[in-house]
Each structure stands twice: as structure tokens, then as C-alpha cells.
PDB file of C-alpha atoms in Angstrom:
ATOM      1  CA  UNK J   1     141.953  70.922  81.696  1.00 74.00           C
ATOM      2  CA  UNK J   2     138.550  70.413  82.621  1.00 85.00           C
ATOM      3  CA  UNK J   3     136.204  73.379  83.182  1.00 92.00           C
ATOM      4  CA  UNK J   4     133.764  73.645  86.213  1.00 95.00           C
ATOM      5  CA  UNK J   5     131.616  76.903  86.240  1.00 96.00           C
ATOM      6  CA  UNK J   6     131.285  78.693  89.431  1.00 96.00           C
ATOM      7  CA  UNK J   7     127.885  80.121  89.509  1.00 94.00           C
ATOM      8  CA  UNK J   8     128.416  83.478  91.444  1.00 89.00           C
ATOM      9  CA  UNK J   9     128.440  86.687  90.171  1.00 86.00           C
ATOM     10  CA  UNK J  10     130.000  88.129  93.961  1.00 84.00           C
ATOM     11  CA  UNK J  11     133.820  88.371  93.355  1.00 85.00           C
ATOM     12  CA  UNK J  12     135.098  87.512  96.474  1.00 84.00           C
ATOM     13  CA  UNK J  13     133.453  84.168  96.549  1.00 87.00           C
ATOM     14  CA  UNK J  14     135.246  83.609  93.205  1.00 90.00           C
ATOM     15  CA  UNK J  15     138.128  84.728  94.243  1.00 89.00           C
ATOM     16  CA  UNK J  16     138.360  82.189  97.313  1.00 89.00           C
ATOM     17  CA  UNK J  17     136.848  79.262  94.940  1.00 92.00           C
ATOM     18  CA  UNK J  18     139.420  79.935  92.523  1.00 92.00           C
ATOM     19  CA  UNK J  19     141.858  79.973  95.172  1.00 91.00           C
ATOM     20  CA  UNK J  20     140.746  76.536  96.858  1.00 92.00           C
ATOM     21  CA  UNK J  21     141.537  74.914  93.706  1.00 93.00           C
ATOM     22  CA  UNK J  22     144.060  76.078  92.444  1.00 90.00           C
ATOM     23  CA  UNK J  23     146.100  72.915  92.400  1.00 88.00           C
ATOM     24  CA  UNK J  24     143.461  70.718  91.093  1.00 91.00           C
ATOM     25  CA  UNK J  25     143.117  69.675  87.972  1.00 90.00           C
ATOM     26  CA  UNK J  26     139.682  72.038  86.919  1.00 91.00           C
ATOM     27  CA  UNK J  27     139.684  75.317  85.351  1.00 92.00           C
ATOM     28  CA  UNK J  28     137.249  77.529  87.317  1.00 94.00           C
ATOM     29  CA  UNK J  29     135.337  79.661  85.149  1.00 95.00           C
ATOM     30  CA  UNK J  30     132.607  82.469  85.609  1.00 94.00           C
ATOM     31  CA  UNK J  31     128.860  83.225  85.051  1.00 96.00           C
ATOM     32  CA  UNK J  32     130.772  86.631  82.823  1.00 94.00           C
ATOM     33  CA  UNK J  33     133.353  84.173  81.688  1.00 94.00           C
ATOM     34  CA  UNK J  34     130.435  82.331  79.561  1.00 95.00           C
ATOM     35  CA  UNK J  35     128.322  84.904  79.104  1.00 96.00           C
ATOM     36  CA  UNK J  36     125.807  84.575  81.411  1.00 96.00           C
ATOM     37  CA  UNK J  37     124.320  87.364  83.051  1.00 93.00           C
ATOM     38  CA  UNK J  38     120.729  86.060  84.303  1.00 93.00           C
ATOM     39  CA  UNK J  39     120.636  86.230  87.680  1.00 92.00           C
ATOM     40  CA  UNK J  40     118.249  83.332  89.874  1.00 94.00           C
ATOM     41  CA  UNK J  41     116.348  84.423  92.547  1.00 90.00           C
ATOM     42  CA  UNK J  42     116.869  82.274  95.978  1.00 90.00           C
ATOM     43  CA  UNK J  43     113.672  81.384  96.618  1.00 92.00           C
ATOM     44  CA  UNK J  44     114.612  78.313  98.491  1.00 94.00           C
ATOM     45  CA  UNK J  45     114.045  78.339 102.792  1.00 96.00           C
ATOM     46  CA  UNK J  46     117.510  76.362 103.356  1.00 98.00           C
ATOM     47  CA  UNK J  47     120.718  76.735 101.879  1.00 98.00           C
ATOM     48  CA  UNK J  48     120.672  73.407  99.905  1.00 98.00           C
ATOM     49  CA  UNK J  49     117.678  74.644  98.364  1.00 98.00           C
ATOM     50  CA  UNK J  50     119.172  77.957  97.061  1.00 97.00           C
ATOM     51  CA  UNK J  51     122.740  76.726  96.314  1.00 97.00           C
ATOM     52  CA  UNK J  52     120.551  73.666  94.313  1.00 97.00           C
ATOM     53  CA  UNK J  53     118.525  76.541  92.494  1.00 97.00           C
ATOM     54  CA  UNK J  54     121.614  77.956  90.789  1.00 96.00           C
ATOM     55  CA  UNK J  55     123.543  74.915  90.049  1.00 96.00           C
ATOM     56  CA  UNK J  56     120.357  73.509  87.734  1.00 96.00           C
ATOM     57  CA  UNK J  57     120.011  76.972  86.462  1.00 96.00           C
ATOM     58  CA  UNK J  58     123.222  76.994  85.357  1.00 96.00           C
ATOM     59  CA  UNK J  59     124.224  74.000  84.047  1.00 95.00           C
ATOM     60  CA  UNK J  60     121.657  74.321  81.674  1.00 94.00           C
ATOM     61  CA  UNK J  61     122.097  77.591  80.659  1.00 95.00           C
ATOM     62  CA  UNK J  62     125.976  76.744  79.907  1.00 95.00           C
ATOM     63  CA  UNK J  63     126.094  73.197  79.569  1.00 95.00           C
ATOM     64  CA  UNK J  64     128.801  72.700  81.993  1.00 95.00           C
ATOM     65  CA  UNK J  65     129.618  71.202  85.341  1.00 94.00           C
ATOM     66  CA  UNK J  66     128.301  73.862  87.731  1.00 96.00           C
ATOM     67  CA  UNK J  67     129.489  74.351  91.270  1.00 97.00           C
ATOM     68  CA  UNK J  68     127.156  76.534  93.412  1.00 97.00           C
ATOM     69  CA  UNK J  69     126.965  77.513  97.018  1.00 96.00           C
ATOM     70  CA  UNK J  70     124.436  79.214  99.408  1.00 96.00           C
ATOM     71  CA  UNK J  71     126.008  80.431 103.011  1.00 96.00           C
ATOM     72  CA  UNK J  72     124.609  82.068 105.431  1.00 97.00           C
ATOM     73  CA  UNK J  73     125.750  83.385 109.304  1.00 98.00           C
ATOM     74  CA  UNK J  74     123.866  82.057 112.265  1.00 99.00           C
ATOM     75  CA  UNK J  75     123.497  83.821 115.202  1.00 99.00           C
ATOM     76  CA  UNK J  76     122.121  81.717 118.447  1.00 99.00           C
ATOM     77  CA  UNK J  77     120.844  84.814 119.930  1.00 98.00           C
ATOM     78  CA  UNK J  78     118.712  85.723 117.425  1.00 98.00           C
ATOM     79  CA  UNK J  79     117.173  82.317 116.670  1.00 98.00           C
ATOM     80  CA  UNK J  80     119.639  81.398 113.724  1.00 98.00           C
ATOM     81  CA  UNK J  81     119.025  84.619 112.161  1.00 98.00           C
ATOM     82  CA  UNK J  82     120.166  86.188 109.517  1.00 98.00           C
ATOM     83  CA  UNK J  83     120.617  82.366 107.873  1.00 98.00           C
ATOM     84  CA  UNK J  84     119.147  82.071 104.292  1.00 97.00           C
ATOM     85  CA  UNK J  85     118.583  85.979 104.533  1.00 96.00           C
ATOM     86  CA  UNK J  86     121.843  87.066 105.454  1.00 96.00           C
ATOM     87  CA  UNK J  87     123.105  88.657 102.607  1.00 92.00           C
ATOM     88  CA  UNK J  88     119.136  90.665 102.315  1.00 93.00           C
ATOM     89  CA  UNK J  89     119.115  90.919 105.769  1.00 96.00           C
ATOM     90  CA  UNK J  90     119.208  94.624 105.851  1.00 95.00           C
ATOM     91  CA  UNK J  91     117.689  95.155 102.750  1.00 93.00           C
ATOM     92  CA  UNK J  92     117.867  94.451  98.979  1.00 88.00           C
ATOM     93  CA  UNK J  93     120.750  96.867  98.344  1.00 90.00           C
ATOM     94  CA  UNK J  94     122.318  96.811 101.318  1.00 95.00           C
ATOM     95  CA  UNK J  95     126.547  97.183 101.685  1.00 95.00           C
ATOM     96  CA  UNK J  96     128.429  95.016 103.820  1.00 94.00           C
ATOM     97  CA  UNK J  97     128.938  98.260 106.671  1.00 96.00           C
ATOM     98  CA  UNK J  98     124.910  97.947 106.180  1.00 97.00           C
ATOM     99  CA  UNK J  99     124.368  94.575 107.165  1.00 97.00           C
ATOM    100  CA  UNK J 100     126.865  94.641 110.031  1.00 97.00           C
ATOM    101  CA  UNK J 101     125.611  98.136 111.510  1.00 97.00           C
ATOM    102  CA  UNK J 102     121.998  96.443 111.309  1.00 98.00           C
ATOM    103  CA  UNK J 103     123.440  93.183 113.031  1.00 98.00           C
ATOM    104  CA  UNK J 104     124.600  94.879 116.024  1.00 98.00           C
ATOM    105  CA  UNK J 105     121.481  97.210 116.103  1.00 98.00           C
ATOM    106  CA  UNK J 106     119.708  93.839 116.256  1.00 98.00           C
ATOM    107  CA  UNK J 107     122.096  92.246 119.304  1.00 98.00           C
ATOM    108  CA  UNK J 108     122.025  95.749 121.156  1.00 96.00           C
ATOM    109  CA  UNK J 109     119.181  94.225 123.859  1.00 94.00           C
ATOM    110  CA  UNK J 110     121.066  90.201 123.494  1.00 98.00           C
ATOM    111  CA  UNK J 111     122.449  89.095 126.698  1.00 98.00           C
ATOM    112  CA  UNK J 112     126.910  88.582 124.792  1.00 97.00           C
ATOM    113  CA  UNK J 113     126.963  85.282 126.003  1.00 98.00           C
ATOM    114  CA  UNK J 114     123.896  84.539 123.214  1.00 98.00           C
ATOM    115  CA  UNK J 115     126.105  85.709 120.918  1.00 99.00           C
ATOM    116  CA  UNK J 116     127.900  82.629 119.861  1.00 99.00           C
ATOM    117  CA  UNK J 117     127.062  81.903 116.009  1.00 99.00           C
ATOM    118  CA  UNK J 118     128.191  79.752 112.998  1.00 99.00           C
ATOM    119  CA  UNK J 119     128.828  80.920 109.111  1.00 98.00           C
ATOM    120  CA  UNK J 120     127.324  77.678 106.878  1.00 98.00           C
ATOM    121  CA  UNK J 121     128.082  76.842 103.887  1.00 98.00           C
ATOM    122  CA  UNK J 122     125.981  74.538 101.328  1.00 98.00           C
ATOM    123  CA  UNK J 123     127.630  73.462  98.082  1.00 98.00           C
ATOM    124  CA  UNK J 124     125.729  71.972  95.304  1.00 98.00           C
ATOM    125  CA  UNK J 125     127.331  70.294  92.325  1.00 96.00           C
ATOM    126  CA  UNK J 126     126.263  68.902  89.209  1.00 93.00           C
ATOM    127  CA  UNK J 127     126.408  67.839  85.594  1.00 85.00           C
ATOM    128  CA  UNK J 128     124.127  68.825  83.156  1.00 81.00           C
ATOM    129  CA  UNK J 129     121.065  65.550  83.196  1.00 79.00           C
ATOM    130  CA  UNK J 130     122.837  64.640  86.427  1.00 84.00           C
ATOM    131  CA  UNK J 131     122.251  64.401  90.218  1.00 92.00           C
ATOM    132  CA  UNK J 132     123.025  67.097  92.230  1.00 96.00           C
ATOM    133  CA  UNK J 133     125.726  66.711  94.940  1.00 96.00           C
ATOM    134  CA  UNK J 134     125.878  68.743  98.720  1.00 98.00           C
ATOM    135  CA  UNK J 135     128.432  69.279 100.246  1.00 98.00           C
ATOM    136  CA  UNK J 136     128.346  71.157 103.260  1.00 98.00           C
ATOM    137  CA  UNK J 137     130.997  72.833 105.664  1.00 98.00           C
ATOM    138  CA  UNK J 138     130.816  75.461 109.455  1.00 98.00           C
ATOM    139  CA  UNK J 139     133.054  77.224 110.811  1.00 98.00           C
ATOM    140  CA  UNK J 140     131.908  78.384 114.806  1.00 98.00           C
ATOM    141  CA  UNK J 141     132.973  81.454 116.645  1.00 98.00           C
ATOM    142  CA  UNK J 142     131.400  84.450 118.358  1.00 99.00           C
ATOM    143  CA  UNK J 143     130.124  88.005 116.822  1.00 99.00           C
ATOM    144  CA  UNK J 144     132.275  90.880 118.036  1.00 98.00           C
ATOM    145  CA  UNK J 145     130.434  94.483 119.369  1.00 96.00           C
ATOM    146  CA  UNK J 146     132.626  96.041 116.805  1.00 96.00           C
ATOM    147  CA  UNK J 147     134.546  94.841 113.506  1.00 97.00           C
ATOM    148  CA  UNK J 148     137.594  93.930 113.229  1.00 97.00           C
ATOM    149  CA  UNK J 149     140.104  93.192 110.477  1.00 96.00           C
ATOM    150  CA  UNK J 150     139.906  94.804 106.583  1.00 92.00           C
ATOM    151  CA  UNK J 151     139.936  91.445 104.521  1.00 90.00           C
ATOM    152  CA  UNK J 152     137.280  88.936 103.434  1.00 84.00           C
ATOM    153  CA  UNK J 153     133.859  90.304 102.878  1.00 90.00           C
ATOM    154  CA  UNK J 154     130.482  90.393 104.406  1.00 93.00           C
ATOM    155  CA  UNK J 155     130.199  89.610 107.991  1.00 97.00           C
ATOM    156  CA  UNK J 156     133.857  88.459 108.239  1.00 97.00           C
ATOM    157  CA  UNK J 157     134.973  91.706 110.621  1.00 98.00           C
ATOM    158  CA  UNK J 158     132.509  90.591 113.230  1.00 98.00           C
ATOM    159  CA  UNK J 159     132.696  86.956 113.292  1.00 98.00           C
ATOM    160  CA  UNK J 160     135.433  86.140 116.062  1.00 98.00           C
ATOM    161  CA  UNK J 161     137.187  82.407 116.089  1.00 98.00           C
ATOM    162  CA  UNK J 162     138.537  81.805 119.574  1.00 97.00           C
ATOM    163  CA  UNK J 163     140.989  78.962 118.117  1.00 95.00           C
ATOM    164  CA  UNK J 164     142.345  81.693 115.978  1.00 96.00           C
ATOM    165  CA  UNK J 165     142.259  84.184 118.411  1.00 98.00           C
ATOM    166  CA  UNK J 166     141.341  86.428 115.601  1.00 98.00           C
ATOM    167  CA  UNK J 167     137.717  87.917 113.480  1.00 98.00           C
ATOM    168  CA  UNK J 168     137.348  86.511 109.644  1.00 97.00           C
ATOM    169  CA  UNK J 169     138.242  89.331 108.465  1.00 97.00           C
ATOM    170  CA  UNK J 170     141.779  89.373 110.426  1.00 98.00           C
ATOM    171  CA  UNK J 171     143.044  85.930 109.108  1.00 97.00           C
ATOM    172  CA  UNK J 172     145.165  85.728 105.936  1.00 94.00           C
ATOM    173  CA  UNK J 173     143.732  84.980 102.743  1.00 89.00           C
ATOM    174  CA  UNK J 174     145.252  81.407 102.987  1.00 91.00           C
ATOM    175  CA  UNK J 175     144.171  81.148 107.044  1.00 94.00           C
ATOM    176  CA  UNK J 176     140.550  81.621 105.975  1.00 93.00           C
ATOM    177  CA  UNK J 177     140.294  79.173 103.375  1.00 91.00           C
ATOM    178  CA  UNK J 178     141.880  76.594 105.894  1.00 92.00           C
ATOM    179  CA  UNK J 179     138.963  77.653 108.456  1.00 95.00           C
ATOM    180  CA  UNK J 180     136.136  79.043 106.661  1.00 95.00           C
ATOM    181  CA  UNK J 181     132.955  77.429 105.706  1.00 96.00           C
ATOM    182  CA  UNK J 182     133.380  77.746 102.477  1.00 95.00           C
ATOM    183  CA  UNK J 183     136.678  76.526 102.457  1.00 94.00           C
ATOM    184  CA  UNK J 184     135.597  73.175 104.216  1.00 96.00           C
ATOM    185  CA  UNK J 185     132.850  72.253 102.144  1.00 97.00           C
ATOM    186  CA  UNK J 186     135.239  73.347  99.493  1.00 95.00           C
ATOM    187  CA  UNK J 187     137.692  70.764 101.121  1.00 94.00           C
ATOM    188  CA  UNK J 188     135.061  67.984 100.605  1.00 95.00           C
ATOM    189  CA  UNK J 189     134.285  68.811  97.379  1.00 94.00           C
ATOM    190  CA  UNK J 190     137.619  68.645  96.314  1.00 93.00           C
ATOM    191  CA  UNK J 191     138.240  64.969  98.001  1.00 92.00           C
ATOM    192  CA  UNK J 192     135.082  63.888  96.597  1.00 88.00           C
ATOM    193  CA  UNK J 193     136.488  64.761  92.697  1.00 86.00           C
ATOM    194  CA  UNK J 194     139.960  63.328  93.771  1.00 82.00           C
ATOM    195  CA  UNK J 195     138.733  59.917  94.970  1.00 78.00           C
ATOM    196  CA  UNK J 196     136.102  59.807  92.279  1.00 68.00           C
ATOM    197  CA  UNK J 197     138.433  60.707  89.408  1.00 63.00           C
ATOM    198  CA  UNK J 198     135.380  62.599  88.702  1.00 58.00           C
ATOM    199  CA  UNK J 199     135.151  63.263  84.627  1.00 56.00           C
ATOM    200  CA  UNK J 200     132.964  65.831  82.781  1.00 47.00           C
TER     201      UNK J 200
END
């Protein structure tokens, strides 16, 4: 089976990646599964930037196909904020009840029908000495006043999907990878390996 490295050191994103393809013919392994513990800073401004960032980083560092992604929530209300930033957005070492107590601070004075937002999701995918791929998948819905729902991870609890009637954080673990923005660019990513018979 052929190995792609998922260049992540935050479990939950490994989790759903591992998840999403499951029934394809690539073994998924880790930054810890390879012995790689440098981390790369995201100095990019966009997500295609950042998620391109690791993927180079790592492919050379391993020597493997690298799959690497850079997301980010978008509120309308606050100009597209936190985007590239969300996961610093309320500091460095911030926990997930951080960011979303420090989201809602932020909305407090935001007319709710500003509150509309998108999670995005950049994928970048290469060979070592080889182009980089994007792939890119949204998923829109609205932020909540409260959360709501104890799965997923980061802003899931207050991101709202009226088609689901239900926040992130309420859907299964199978639901979100349908819907999610990772999960769709995942979904392309997939397709583009299938129809390719891509080969390492």
C-alpha cells in the first residue's frame, strides 16, 4: 500500500484524514509516525500559502508524498476574521473554550444577521521534486451565541449549518466528513488520485 504523510501534528485533523480515506488505496501516516517533530511556522497570509509551507517542508524532510492543509473560519461580520489566524486568534496557547469565548466577546456589538460565516479549507499535495497540488473545499453556515454539540474540535460547537439543522460539533463523525470543509477538499483530493491512478 502506498504511504501518503499527513503533515499535522493536531489529532483530530488526523483522525478525520485518516477517516476520509479509509477505503482508498494509501496508508496515511504521521509527522510522529516518521519521526518528525519540527514544527513550520505559517507564515503565509492565505491558506494555500500555509498549507503549501508544510507540504514542501515535509516532503523533504521524509521523502514522501505529503498531504497538508491550512483552514480557517470566516466570519462576514468581522471582515473574514479569524481566517489564516484562527487557530492564534486568541493567542499562542490558546484552548478551543479560549478561542470561542474570545469569538463571541468579539460579535457581542455585531448586528446576528452579520453573523453568517464559512470554515475553508486549503489542501496542498505533493511529491518530493514535484508540483504542488490545491485543492480546496467550504462548508457555509451561521455562528451560534452559545456552543453547541461535544464532538469535532475547534470552532465546531458554534458553527451552525441550517441544511443540517444542527452546529459542527452536533453532526456525527461520518455527517461531518460528508459536510465539512475538510472533508470536501478531502473529496477532491481523493477523485483527483482515483482518476489519475496517481503513483508515488
Amino acid at each position: 500500500m502506498q504511504k501518503i504523510l499527513i503533515a499535522t501534528h493536531n489529532a483530530g485533523k488526523l483522525r478525520e484524514f485518516s477517516s476520509m480515506f479509509a477505503r482508498t488505496p494509501y496508508e496515511l501516516v504521521s509527522l510522529s509516525d516518521v519521526g518528525i517533530d519540527v514544527d513550520v511556522d505559517e507564515t503565509g497570509v492565505t491558506y494555500a500559502e500555509n498549507a503549501t509551507l508544510k507540504t514542501e517542508t515535509y516532503a523533504r524532510l521524509s521523502g514522501l508524498p505529503t498531504l497538508a492543509d491550512d483552514s480557517g473560519l470566516e466570519v462576514d461580520g468581522l471582515g473574514g476574521e479569524p481566517g489564516v489566524r484562527s487557530a492564534r486568534y486568541a493567542g499562542e496557547n490558546a484552548s478551543d473554550d479560549d478561542r470561542i469565548a474570545f469569538l463571541l466577546q468579539k460579535l457581542n456589538n455585531i448586528p446576528k444577521e452579520m453573523w453568517t460565516a464559512r470554515f475553508r479549507c486549503v489542501i496542498a499535495l505533493t511529491r518530493p521534486d514535484a508540483p504542488v497540488e490545491l485543492y480546496e473545499g467550504r462548508c457555509e453556515g451561521v455562528i451560534t451565541d452559545r456552543p453547541r454539540g461535544a464532538s469535532g474540535f475547534g470552532y465546531d460547537p458554534l458553527f451552525y449549518i441550517p441544511d443540517m439543522d444542527r452546529t459542527m460539533a452536533e453532526l456525527s463523525f461520518d455527517e461531518k466528513n460528508r459536510v465539512s470543509h475538510r472533508g470536501r477538499a478531502s473529496q477532491s483530493v481523493i477523485a483527483a488520485l482515483r482518476d489519475r491512478d496517481w503513483k508515488v
